[in-house]
Amino acid sequence: MLIPASSLMDYSIIGIDDYVGRLQDLYMDDWQWIVRYLVVEATENLESVKYLISPFSLGKTDLQSKEITVALTLHKIKNSPVFQTDLPISRQYELALRRYYEWPDYWEQTSF
């Protein structure tokens, strides 16, 4: 089923072990029109913190309860490389993020 991306905003992101935060945005590859990252906003010590999560980690999306599960623990997400919201995502940051989570490099994939 196709659903508009805008309808997913503010869905709860649920990790393997706990609630992570809310879906704030989707980062798209403007060349291939593919979602590269979910921007998840969490609150830590009364501060808003943003994390990037790859679609490789996505699990089930529950439209009724407005929840998206991810195959990551809260601890793993909170200890991921720091995301600078005021800067573009560099290849260096993507490499650090992908090494940390052990995600495949999408730029090495070919499409048929």
mmCIF file of N, CA, C and O in Angstrom:
data_model
loop_
_atom_site.group_PDB
_atom_site.id
_atom_site.type_symbol
_atom_site.label_atom_id
_atom_site.label_comp_id
_atom_site.label_asym_id
_atom_site.label_seq_id
_atom_site.Cartn_x
_atom_site.Cartn_y
_atom_site.Cartn_z
ATOM 1 N N MET A 1 0.836 -1.167 0.000
ATOM 2 C CA MET A 1 0.000 0.000 0.000
ATOM 3 C C MET A 1 0.890 1.243 0.000
ATOM 4 O O MET A 1 1.883 1.312 0.705
ATOM 5 N N LEU A 2 0.517 2.222 -0.782
ATOM 6 C CA LEU A 2 1.233 3.494 -0.813
ATOM 7 C C LEU A 2 0.552 4.480 0.133
ATOM 8 O O LEU A 2 -0.664 4.600 0.144
ATOM 9 N N ILE A 3 1.370 5.156 0.915
ATOM 10 C CA ILE A 3 0.845 6.198 1.790
ATOM 11 C C ILE A 3 1.742 7.425 1.659
ATOM 12 O O ILE A 3 2.945 7.293 1.455
ATOM 13 N N PRO A 4 1.178 8.616 1.766
ATOM 14 C CA PRO A 4 2.000 9.825 1.651
ATOM 15 C C PRO A 4 2.993 9.931 2.809
ATOM 16 O O PRO A 4 2.649 9.646 3.963
ATOM 17 N N ALA A 5 4.205 10.340 2.494
ATOM 18 C CA ALA A 5 5.234 10.496 3.531
ATOM 19 C C ALA A 5 4.794 11.495 4.588
ATOM 20 O O ALA A 5 5.089 11.326 5.772
ATOM 21 N N SER A 6 4.071 12.523 4.169
ATOM 22 C CA SER A 6 3.639 13.543 5.125
ATOM 23 C C SER A 6 2.726 12.967 6.203
ATOM 24 O O SER A 6 2.682 13.478 7.326
ATOM 25 N N SER A 7 2.028 11.889 5.907
ATOM 26 C CA SER A 7 1.134 11.296 6.904
ATOM 27 C C SER A 7 1.903 10.533 7.984
ATOM 28 O O SER A 7 1.347 10.201 9.022
ATOM 29 N N LEU A 8 3.188 10.256 7.740
ATOM 30 C CA LEU A 8 4.007 9.537 8.724
ATOM 31 C C LEU A 8 4.684 10.454 9.740
ATOM 32 O O LEU A 8 5.219 9.982 10.736
ATOM 33 N N MET A 9 4.668 11.743 9.483
ATOM 34 C CA MET A 9 5.322 12.668 10.406
ATOM 35 C C MET A 9 4.670 12.577 11.782
ATOM 36 O O MET A 9 3.456 12.442 11.901
ATOM 37 N N ASP A 10 5.486 12.626 12.788
ATOM 38 C CA ASP A 10 5.099 12.508 14.196
ATOM 39 C C ASP A 10 4.719 11.095 14.614
ATOM 40 O O ASP A 10 4.241 10.890 15.724
ATOM 41 N N TYR A 11 4.938 10.095 13.753
ATOM 42 C CA TYR A 11 4.755 8.713 14.187
ATOM 43 C C TYR A 11 5.806 8.419 15.253
ATOM 44 O O TYR A 11 6.920 8.941 15.219
ATOM 45 N N SER A 12 5.451 7.577 16.197
ATOM 46 C CA SER A 12 6.390 7.139 17.228
ATOM 47 C C SER A 12 7.363 6.135 16.621
ATOM 48 O O SER A 12 6.960 5.245 15.869
ATOM 49 N N ILE A 13 8.634 6.282 16.951
ATOM 50 C CA ILE A 13 9.657 5.334 16.531
ATOM 51 C C ILE A 13 9.957 4.452 17.738
ATOM 52 O O ILE A 13 10.336 4.942 18.802
ATOM 53 N N ILE A 14 9.762 3.158 17.548
ATOM 54 C CA ILE A 14 9.925 2.200 18.636
ATOM 55 C C ILE A 14 11.110 1.292 18.322
ATOM 56 O O ILE A 14 11.125 0.606 17.299
ATOM 57 N N GLY A 15 12.098 1.298 19.206
ATOM 58 C CA GLY A 15 13.260 0.430 19.049
ATOM 59 C C GLY A 15 12.968 -0.960 19.579
ATOM 60 O O GLY A 15 11.864 -1.249 20.046
ATOM 61 N N ILE A 16 13.956 -1.824 19.533
ATOM 62 C CA ILE A 16 13.812 -3.199 20.019
ATOM 63 C C ILE A 16 13.399 -3.205 21.487
ATOM 64 O O ILE A 16 12.583 -4.016 21.906
ATOM 65 N N ASP A 17 13.964 -2.278 22.252
ATOM 66 C CA ASP A 17 13.770 -2.313 23.696
ATOM 67 C C ASP A 17 12.978 -1.141 24.274
ATOM 68 O O ASP A 17 12.572 -1.202 25.436
ATOM 69 N N ASP A 18 12.741 -0.082 23.515
ATOM 70 C CA ASP A 18 12.108 1.086 24.124
ATOM 71 C C ASP A 18 11.682 2.097 23.058
ATOM 72 O O ASP A 18 12.086 2.016 21.901
ATOM 73 N N TYR A 19 10.907 3.056 23.502
ATOM 74 C CA TYR A 19 10.502 4.189 22.672
ATOM 75 C C TYR A 19 11.733 5.043 22.378
ATOM 76 O O TYR A 19 12.531 5.316 23.270
ATOM 77 N N VAL A 20 11.889 5.476 21.123
ATOM 78 C CA VAL A 20 13.050 6.272 20.727
ATOM 79 C C VAL A 20 12.689 7.742 20.602
ATOM 80 O O VAL A 20 13.368 8.615 21.133
ATOM 81 N N GLY A 21 11.647 8.046 19.861
ATOM 82 C CA GLY A 21 11.261 9.434 19.627
ATOM 83 C C GLY A 21 10.200 9.504 18.547
ATOM 84 O O GLY A 21 9.512 8.524 18.275
ATOM 85 N N ARG A 22 10.094 10.665 17.910
ATOM 86 C CA ARG A 22 9.093 10.898 16.870
ATOM 87 C C ARG A 22 9.765 11.135 15.526
ATOM 88 O O ARG A 22 10.821 11.774 15.454
ATOM 89 N N LEU A 23 9.127 10.651 14.475
ATOM 90 C CA LEU A 23 9.614 10.901 13.128
ATOM 91 C C LEU A 23 9.383 12.367 12.800
ATOM 92 O O LEU A 23 8.263 12.852 12.840
ATOM 93 N N GLN A 24 10.462 13.071 12.516
ATOM 94 C CA GLN A 24 10.357 14.497 12.241
ATOM 95 C C GLN A 24 10.458 14.811 10.757
ATOM 96 O O GLN A 24 9.846 15.739 10.265
ATOM 97 N N ASP A 25 11.271 14.012 10.036
ATOM 98 C CA ASP A 25 11.497 14.328 8.630
ATOM 99 C C ASP A 25 12.045 13.100 7.923
ATOM 100 O O ASP A 25 12.470 12.135 8.554
ATOM 101 N N LEU A 26 12.033 13.154 6.602
ATOM 102 C CA LEU A 26 12.664 12.140 5.767
ATOM 103 C C LEU A 26 13.686 12.843 4.896
ATOM 104 O O LEU A 26 13.384 13.891 4.316
ATOM 105 N N TYR A 27 14.876 12.301 4.821
ATOM 106 C CA TYR A 27 15.898 12.850 3.930
ATOM 107 C C TYR A 27 15.928 11.991 2.678
ATOM 108 O O TYR A 27 16.117 10.774 2.752
ATOM 109 N N MET A 28 15.731 12.655 1.564
ATOM 110 C CA MET A 28 15.652 11.969 0.277
ATOM 111 C C MET A 28 16.933 12.191 -0.520
ATOM 112 O O MET A 28 17.566 13.228 -0.414
ATOM 113 N N ASP A 29 17.257 11.205 -1.333
ATOM 114 C CA ASP A 29 18.304 11.352 -2.332
ATOM 115 C C ASP A 29 17.644 12.062 -3.509
ATOM 116 O O ASP A 29 16.747 11.513 -4.151
ATOM 117 N N ASP A 30 18.026 13.292 -3.769
ATOM 118 C CA ASP A 30 17.343 14.081 -4.797
ATOM 119 C C ASP A 30 17.698 13.642 -6.215
ATOM 120 O O ASP A 30 17.078 14.080 -7.180
ATOM 121 N N TRP A 31 18.662 12.745 -6.344
ATOM 122 C CA TRP A 31 19.016 12.260 -7.664
ATOM 123 C C TRP A 31 18.195 11.017 -8.021
ATOM 124 O O TRP A 31 17.702 10.885 -9.121
ATOM 125 N N GLN A 32 18.031 10.103 -7.044
ATOM 126 C CA GLN A 32 17.313 8.860 -7.291
ATOM 127 C C GLN A 32 15.909 8.837 -6.688
ATOM 128 O O GLN A 32 15.187 7.874 -6.853
ATOM 129 N N TRP A 33 15.533 9.854 -5.936
ATOM 130 C CA TRP A 33 14.233 9.942 -5.273
ATOM 131 C C TRP A 33 13.957 8.723 -4.398
ATOM 132 O O TRP A 33 12.930 8.061 -4.501
ATOM 133 N N ILE A 34 14.923 8.459 -3.523
ATOM 134 C CA ILE A 34 14.836 7.358 -2.576
ATOM 135 C C ILE A 34 15.018 7.937 -1.177
ATOM 136 O O ILE A 34 15.849 8.814 -0.965
ATOM 137 N N VAL A 35 14.265 7.437 -0.213
ATOM 138 C CA VAL A 35 14.458 7.853 1.177
ATOM 139 C C VAL A 35 15.764 7.263 1.668
ATOM 140 O O VAL A 35 15.969 6.050 1.627
ATOM 141 N N ARG A 36 16.675 8.114 2.094
ATOM 142 C CA ARG A 36 17.968 7.662 2.603
ATOM 143 C C ARG A 36 17.983 7.569 4.127
ATOM 144 O O ARG A 36 18.628 6.697 4.697
ATOM 145 N N TYR A 37 17.293 8.506 4.795
ATOM 146 C CA TYR A 37 17.301 8.516 6.260
ATOM 147 C C TYR A 37 15.974 9.007 6.807
ATOM 148 O O TYR A 37 15.305 9.844 6.198
ATOM 149 N N LEU A 38 15.632 8.503 7.977
ATOM 150 C CA LEU A 38 14.544 9.046 8.773
ATOM 151 C C LEU A 38 15.192 9.933 9.822
ATOM 152 O O LEU A 38 16.204 9.547 10.427
ATOM 153 N N VAL A 39 14.647 11.108 10.029
ATOM 154 C CA VAL A 39 15.132 11.994 11.081
ATOM 155 C C VAL A 39 14.209 11.786 12.273
ATOM 156 O O VAL A 39 13.008 12.054 12.195
ATOM 157 N N VAL A 40 14.781 11.283 13.347
ATOM 158 C CA VAL A 40 14.019 10.996 14.556
ATOM 159 C C VAL A 40 14.396 12.008 15.620
ATOM 160 O O VAL A 40 15.576 12.201 15.912
ATOM 161 N N GLU A 41 13.381 12.659 16.183
ATOM 162 C CA GLU A 41 13.614 13.644 17.236
ATOM 163 C C GLU A 41 13.272 13.019 18.578
ATOM 164 O O GLU A 41 12.179 12.492 18.770
ATOM 165 N N ALA A 42 14.243 13.067 19.479
ATOM 166 C CA ALA A 42 14.073 12.528 20.827
ATOM 167 C C ALA A 42 14.330 13.635 21.830
ATOM 168 O O ALA A 42 14.973 14.635 21.515
ATOM 169 N N THR A 43 13.828 13.457 23.019
ATOM 170 C CA THR A 43 14.072 14.423 24.086
ATOM 171 C C THR A 43 14.984 13.780 25.122
ATOM 172 O O THR A 43 14.691 12.701 25.628
ATOM 173 N N GLU A 44 16.099 14.447 25.379
ATOM 174 C CA GLU A 44 17.055 13.976 26.375
ATOM 175 C C GLU A 44 17.398 15.136 27.291
ATOM 176 O O GLU A 44 17.875 16.170 26.824
ATOM 177 N N ASN A 45 17.152 14.964 28.570
ATOM 178 C CA ASN A 45 17.438 16.012 29.554
ATOM 179 C C ASN A 45 16.799 17.349 29.131
ATOM 180 O O ASN A 45 17.437 18.396 29.163
ATOM 181 N N LEU A 46 15.563 17.286 28.698
ATOM 182 C CA LEU A 46 14.764 18.448 28.276
ATOM 183 C C LEU A 46 15.300 19.121 27.008
ATOM 184 O O LEU A 46 14.895 20.215 26.668
ATOM 185 N N GLU A 47 16.229 18.466 26.310
ATOM 186 C CA GLU A 47 16.761 18.989 25.053
ATOM 187 C C GLU A 47 16.300 18.108 23.903
ATOM 188 O O GLU A 47 16.203 16.898 24.036
ATOM 189 N N SER A 48 16.066 18.734 22.770
ATOM 190 C CA SER A 48 15.704 18.003 21.569
ATOM 191 C C SER A 48 16.977 17.529 20.867
ATOM 192 O O SER A 48 17.878 18.316 20.612
ATOM 193 N N VAL A 49 17.042 16.232 20.590
ATOM 194 C CA VAL A 49 18.190 15.637 19.914
ATOM 195 C C VAL A 49 17.661 14.909 18.680
ATOM 196 O O VAL A 49 16.626 14.252 18.742
ATOM 197 N N LYS A 50 18.391 15.024 17.566
ATOM 198 C CA LYS A 50 17.964 14.366 16.336
ATOM 199 C C LYS A 50 18.945 13.274 15.951
ATOM 200 O O LYS A 50 20.156 13.436 16.086
ATOM 201 N N TYR A 51 18.377 12.163 15.477
ATOM 202 C CA TYR A 51 19.160 11.017 15.043
ATOM 203 C C TYR A 51 18.746 10.639 13.632
ATOM 204 O O TYR A 51 17.591 10.817 13.247
ATOM 205 N N LEU A 52 19.689 10.108 12.870
ATOM 206 C CA LEU A 52 19.376 9.590 11.548
ATOM 207 C C LEU A 52 19.298 8.072 11.621
ATOM 208 O O LEU A 52 20.167 7.429 12.225
ATOM 209 N N ILE A 53 18.261 7.530 10.994
ATOM 210 C CA ILE A 53 18.092 6.084 10.931
ATOM 211 C C ILE A 53 17.857 5.704 9.476
ATOM 212 O O ILE A 53 17.032 6.313 8.790
ATOM 213 N N SER A 54 18.573 4.711 9.024
ATOM 214 C CA SER A 54 18.452 4.252 7.642
ATOM 215 C C SER A 54 17.215 3.374 7.472
ATOM 216 O O SER A 54 16.838 2.634 8.394
ATOM 217 N N PRO A 55 16.607 3.408 6.303
ATOM 218 C CA PRO A 55 15.499 2.484 6.024
ATOM 219 C C PRO A 55 15.907 1.015 6.141
ATOM 220 O O PRO A 55 15.050 0.154 6.296
ATOM 221 N N PHE A 56 17.216 0.713 6.108
ATOM 222 C CA PHE A 56 17.672 -0.663 6.316
ATOM 223 C C PHE A 56 17.240 -1.198 7.678
ATOM 224 O O PHE A 56 17.132 -2.404 7.862
ATOM 225 N N SER A 57 16.990 -0.312 8.648
ATOM 226 C CA SER A 57 16.637 -0.728 10.004
ATOM 227 C C SER A 57 15.134 -0.772 10.257
ATOM 228 O O SER A 57 14.710 -1.111 11.355
ATOM 229 N N LEU A 58 14.354 -0.398 9.269
ATOM 230 C CA LEU A 58 12.905 -0.325 9.475
ATOM 231 C C LEU A 58 12.280 -1.699 9.641
ATOM 232 O O LEU A 58 12.656 -2.664 8.990
ATOM 233 N N GLY A 59 11.284 -1.721 10.515
ATOM 234 C CA GLY A 59 10.485 -2.921 10.708
ATOM 235 C C GLY A 59 9.067 -2.624 10.266
ATOM 236 O O GLY A 59 8.831 -2.025 9.222
ATOM 237 N N LYS A 60 8.131 -2.960 11.104
ATOM 238 C CA LYS A 60 6.710 -2.824 10.807
ATOM 239 C C LYS A 60 6.223 -1.390 11.047
ATOM 240 O O LYS A 60 6.625 -0.739 12.005
ATOM 241 N N THR A 61 5.352 -0.923 10.166
ATOM 242 C CA THR A 61 4.670 0.356 10.365
ATOM 243 C C THR A 61 3.219 0.053 10.705
ATOM 244 O O THR A 61 2.524 -0.615 9.939
ATOM 245 N N ASP A 62 2.802 0.505 11.873
ATOM 246 C CA ASP A 62 1.430 0.284 12.323
ATOM 247 C C ASP A 62 0.642 1.578 12.135
ATOM 248 O O ASP A 62 0.838 2.544 12.886
ATOM 249 N N LEU A 63 -0.212 1.613 11.133
ATOM 250 C CA LEU A 63 -0.975 2.818 10.823
ATOM 251 C C LEU A 63 -2.022 3.121 11.888
ATOM 252 O O LEU A 63 -2.360 4.284 12.113
ATOM 253 N N GLN A 64 -2.529 2.105 12.562
ATOM 254 C CA GLN A 64 -3.543 2.303 13.602
ATOM 255 C C GLN A 64 -2.964 3.014 14.827
ATOM 256 O O GLN A 64 -3.531 3.974 15.323
ATOM 257 N N SER A 65 -1.827 2.507 15.308
ATOM 258 C CA SER A 65 -1.227 3.088 16.516
ATOM 259 C C SER A 65 -0.215 4.179 16.198
ATOM 260 O O SER A 65 0.370 4.761 17.103
ATOM 261 N N LYS A 66 0.017 4.426 14.891
ATOM 262 C CA LYS A 66 0.964 5.448 14.441
ATOM 263 C C LYS A 66 2.365 5.203 15.012
ATOM 264 O O LYS A 66 2.982 6.063 15.613
ATOM 265 N N GLU A 67 2.837 3.962 14.796
ATOM 266 C CA GLU A 67 4.157 3.561 15.269
ATOM 267 C C GLU A 67 4.948 2.904 14.145
ATOM 268 O O GLU A 67 4.395 2.172 13.329
ATOM 269 N N ILE A 68 6.252 3.172 14.143
ATOM 270 C CA ILE A 68 7.181 2.534 13.226
ATOM 271 C C ILE A 68 8.246 1.851 14.082
ATOM 272 O O ILE A 68 8.857 2.493 14.938
ATOM 273 N N THR A 69 8.432 0.558 13.870
ATOM 274 C CA THR A 69 9.458 -0.152 14.637
ATOM 275 C C THR A 69 10.768 -0.147 13.865
ATOM 276 O O THR A 69 10.787 -0.130 12.629
ATOM 277 N N VAL A 70 11.860 -0.133 14.612
ATOM 278 C CA VAL A 70 13.194 -0.211 14.025
ATOM 279 C C VAL A 70 13.962 -1.320 14.729
ATOM 280 O O VAL A 70 13.755 -1.578 15.908
ATOM 281 N N ALA A 71 14.845 -1.971 13.998
ATOM 282 C CA ALA A 71 15.631 -3.082 14.532
ATOM 283 C C ALA A 71 16.912 -2.570 15.186
ATOM 284 O O ALA A 71 18.017 -2.994 14.853
ATOM 285 N N LEU A 72 16.747 -1.623 16.100
ATOM 286 C CA LEU A 72 17.870 -1.027 16.817
ATOM 287 C C LEU A 72 17.466 -0.834 18.273
ATOM 288 O O LEU A 72 16.295 -0.591 18.570
ATOM 289 N N THR A 73 18.441 -0.889 19.162
ATOM 290 C CA THR A 73 18.149 -0.601 20.566
ATOM 291 C C THR A 73 18.258 0.907 20.810
ATOM 292 O O THR A 73 18.945 1.618 20.064
ATOM 293 N N LEU A 74 17.615 1.362 21.845
ATOM 294 C CA LEU A 74 17.692 2.772 22.217
ATOM 295 C C LEU A 74 19.138 3.157 22.520
ATOM 296 O O LEU A 74 19.608 4.215 22.107
ATOM 297 N N HIS A 75 19.854 2.293 23.202
ATOM 298 C CA HIS A 75 21.264 2.548 23.530
ATOM 299 C C HIS A 75 22.098 2.734 22.256
ATOM 300 O O HIS A 75 22.916 3.648 22.174
ATOM 301 N N LYS A 76 21.883 1.868 21.273
ATOM 302 C CA LYS A 76 22.637 1.950 20.014
ATOM 303 C C LYS A 76 22.350 3.283 19.324
ATOM 304 O O LYS A 76 23.262 3.946 18.835
ATOM 305 N N ILE A 77 21.107 3.692 19.285
ATOM 306 C CA ILE A 77 20.729 4.946 18.626
ATOM 307 C C ILE A 77 21.337 6.138 19.358
ATOM 308 O O ILE A 77 21.913 7.030 18.735
ATOM 309 N N LYS A 78 21.228 6.145 20.675
ATOM 310 C CA LYS A 78 21.737 7.284 21.454
ATOM 311 C C LYS A 78 23.252 7.431 21.393
ATOM 312 O O LYS A 78 23.781 8.504 21.632
ATOM 313 N N ASN A 79 23.952 6.367 21.065
ATOM 314 C CA ASN A 79 25.414 6.416 20.986
ATOM 315 C C ASN A 79 25.924 6.515 19.554
ATOM 316 O O ASN A 79 27.118 6.352 19.316
ATOM 317 N N SER A 80 25.033 6.794 18.622
ATOM 318 C CA SER A 80 25.429 6.909 17.217
ATOM 319 C C SER A 80 26.205 8.204 16.983
ATOM 320 O O SER A 80 26.165 9.118 17.815
ATOM 321 N N PRO A 81 26.913 8.298 15.861
ATOM 322 C CA PRO A 81 27.646 9.532 15.558
ATOM 323 C C PRO A 81 26.718 10.747 15.592
ATOM 324 O O PRO A 81 25.569 10.671 15.163
ATOM 325 N N VAL A 82 27.218 11.847 16.123
ATOM 326 C CA VAL A 82 26.426 13.068 16.315
ATOM 327 C C VAL A 82 25.998 13.642 14.972
ATOM 328 O O VAL A 82 26.802 13.773 14.050
ATOM 329 N N PHE A 83 24.739 13.974 14.888
ATOM 330 C CA PHE A 83 24.150 14.532 13.669
ATOM 331 C C PHE A 83 24.073 16.045 13.800
ATOM 332 O O PHE A 83 23.439 16.563 14.712
ATOM 333 N N GLN A 84 24.724 16.762 12.901
ATOM 334 C CA GLN A 84 24.721 18.226 12.895
ATOM 335 C C GLN A 84 23.593 18.704 11.973
ATOM 336 O O GLN A 84 23.725 18.610 10.759
ATOM 337 N N THR A 85 22.518 19.206 12.530
ATOM 338 C CA THR A 85 21.362 19.593 11.722
ATOM 339 C C THR A 85 21.612 20.820 10.859
ATOM 340 O O THR A 85 20.918 21.022 9.877
ATOM 341 N N ASP A 86 22.596 21.612 11.201
ATOM 342 C CA ASP A 86 22.855 22.832 10.435
ATOM 343 C C ASP A 86 23.839 22.626 9.282
ATOM 344 O O ASP A 86 24.167 23.560 8.567
ATOM 345 N N LEU A 87 24.311 21.382 9.094
ATOM 346 C CA LEU A 87 25.256 21.078 8.029
ATOM 347 C C LEU A 87 24.672 20.016 7.100
ATOM 348 O O LEU A 87 23.887 19.184 7.528
ATOM 349 N N PRO A 88 25.082 20.029 5.831
ATOM 350 C CA PRO A 88 24.660 18.935 4.953
ATOM 351 C C PRO A 88 25.306 17.623 5.392
ATOM 352 O O PRO A 88 26.342 17.632 6.053
ATOM 353 N N ILE A 89 24.697 16.530 5.018
ATOM 354 C CA ILE A 89 25.252 15.227 5.372
ATOM 355 C C ILE A 89 26.420 14.932 4.435
ATOM 356 O O ILE A 89 26.242 14.802 3.234
ATOM 357 N N SER A 90 27.596 14.848 4.993
ATOM 358 C CA SER A 90 28.794 14.596 4.184
ATOM 359 C C SER A 90 28.975 13.094 3.990
ATOM 360 O O SER A 90 28.456 12.277 4.754
ATOM 361 N N ARG A 91 29.736 12.729 3.004
ATOM 362 C CA ARG A 91 30.039 11.310 2.761
ATOM 363 C C ARG A 91 30.812 10.754 3.950
ATOM 364 O O ARG A 91 30.623 9.620 4.353
ATOM 365 N N GLN A 92 31.658 11.579 4.550
ATOM 366 C CA GLN A 92 32.429 11.156 5.723
ATOM 367 C C GLN A 92 31.494 10.803 6.880
ATOM 368 O O GLN A 92 31.682 9.799 7.551
ATOM 369 N N TYR A 93 30.459 11.637 7.098
ATOM 370 C CA TYR A 93 29.497 11.341 8.161
ATOM 371 C C TYR A 93 28.712 10.071 7.823
ATOM 372 O O TYR A 93 28.479 9.228 8.687
ATOM 373 N N GLU A 94 28.305 9.935 6.561
ATOM 374 C CA GLU A 94 27.575 8.731 6.160
ATOM 375 C C GLU A 94 28.406 7.480 6.389
ATOM 376 O O GLU A 94 27.889 6.464 6.854
ATOM 377 N N LEU A 95 29.692 7.545 6.075
ATOM 378 C CA LEU A 95 30.570 6.402 6.314
ATOM 379 C C LEU A 95 30.656 6.063 7.799
ATOM 380 O O LEU A 95 30.573 4.890 8.187
ATOM 381 N N ALA A 96 30.792 7.072 8.632
ATOM 382 C CA ALA A 96 30.856 6.842 10.084
ATOM 383 C C ALA A 96 29.551 6.227 10.586
ATOM 384 O O ALA A 96 29.570 5.279 11.384
ATOM 385 N N LEU A 97 28.437 6.736 10.111
ATOM 386 C CA LEU A 97 27.131 6.231 10.518
ATOM 387 C C LEU A 97 26.940 4.781 10.067
ATOM 388 O O LEU A 97 26.511 3.926 10.837
ATOM 389 N N ARG A 98 27.299 4.496 8.842
ATOM 390 C CA ARG A 98 27.121 3.151 8.293
ATOM 391 C C ARG A 98 28.082 2.143 8.938
ATOM 392 O O ARG A 98 27.720 0.988 9.130
ATOM 393 N N ARG A 99 29.276 2.575 9.278
ATOM 394 C CA ARG A 99 30.192 1.670 9.991
ATOM 395 C C ARG A 99 29.666 1.380 11.396
ATOM 396 O O ARG A 99 29.720 0.248 11.857
ATOM 397 N N TYR A 100 29.179 2.409 12.054
ATOM 398 C CA TYR A 100 28.669 2.245 13.410
ATOM 399 C C TYR A 100 27.495 1.254 13.443
ATOM 400 O O TYR A 100 27.450 0.358 14.270
ATOM 401 N N TYR A 101 26.539 1.431 12.549
ATOM 402 C CA TYR A 101 25.357 0.574 12.516
ATOM 403 C C TYR A 101 25.554 -0.715 11.707
ATOM 404 O O TYR A 101 24.697 -1.579 11.714
ATOM 405 N N GLU A 102 26.655 -0.800 10.967
ATOM 406 C CA GLU A 102 26.931 -1.928 10.085
ATOM 407 C C GLU A 102 25.885 -2.044 8.971
ATOM 408 O O GLU A 102 25.459 -3.129 8.598
ATOM 409 N N TRP A 103 25.484 -0.892 8.450
ATOM 410 C CA TRP A 103 24.582 -0.848 7.301
ATOM 411 C C TRP A 103 25.410 -0.946 6.037
ATOM 412 O O TRP A 103 26.549 -0.477 5.999
ATOM 413 N N PRO A 104 24.852 -1.500 4.968
ATOM 414 C CA PRO A 104 25.605 -1.508 3.697
ATOM 415 C C PRO A 104 25.688 -0.104 3.111
ATOM 416 O O PRO A 104 24.847 0.749 3.392
ATOM 417 N N ASP A 105 26.698 0.138 2.321
ATOM 418 C CA ASP A 105 26.840 1.424 1.631
ATOM 419 C C ASP A 105 25.900 1.432 0.439
ATOM 420 O O ASP A 105 26.062 0.627 -0.483
ATOM 421 N N TYR A 106 24.929 2.290 0.434
ATOM 422 C CA TYR A 106 23.951 2.309 -0.659
ATOM 423 C C TYR A 106 24.575 2.756 -1.967
ATOM 424 O O TYR A 106 24.123 2.383 -3.037
ATOM 425 N N TRP A 107 25.649 3.543 -1.923
ATOM 426 C CA TRP A 107 26.237 4.064 -3.156
ATOM 427 C C TRP A 107 27.013 2.994 -3.931
ATOM 428 O O TRP A 107 27.384 3.221 -5.054
ATOM 429 N N GLU A 108 27.225 1.833 -3.322
ATOM 430 C CA GLU A 108 27.885 0.742 -4.032
ATOM 431 C C GLU A 108 26.875 -0.195 -4.690
ATOM 432 O O GLU A 108 27.244 -1.084 -5.423
ATOM 433 N N GLN A 109 25.593 0.017 -4.427
ATOM 434 C CA GLN A 109 24.564 -0.844 -4.997
ATOM 435 C C GLN A 109 24.257 -0.402 -6.417
ATOM 436 O O GLN A 109 24.317 0.770 -6.745
ATOM 437 N N THR A 110 23.923 -1.369 -7.224
ATOM 438 C CA THR A 110 23.507 -1.052 -8.584
ATOM 439 C C THR A 110 22.055 -1.437 -8.750
ATOM 440 O O THR A 110 21.564 -2.374 -8.109
ATOM 441 N N SER A 111 21.349 -0.720 -9.593
ATOM 442 C CA SER A 111 19.964 -1.074 -9.854
ATOM 443 C C SER A 111 19.860 -1.604 -11.267
ATOM 444 O O SER A 111 20.635 -1.254 -12.142
ATOM 445 N N PHE A 112 18.905 -2.445 -11.500
ATOM 446 C CA PHE A 112 18.743 -3.078 -12.806
ATOM 447 C C PHE A 112 17.701 -2.362 -13.627
ATOM 448 O O PHE A 112 16.755 -1.885 -13.258
#
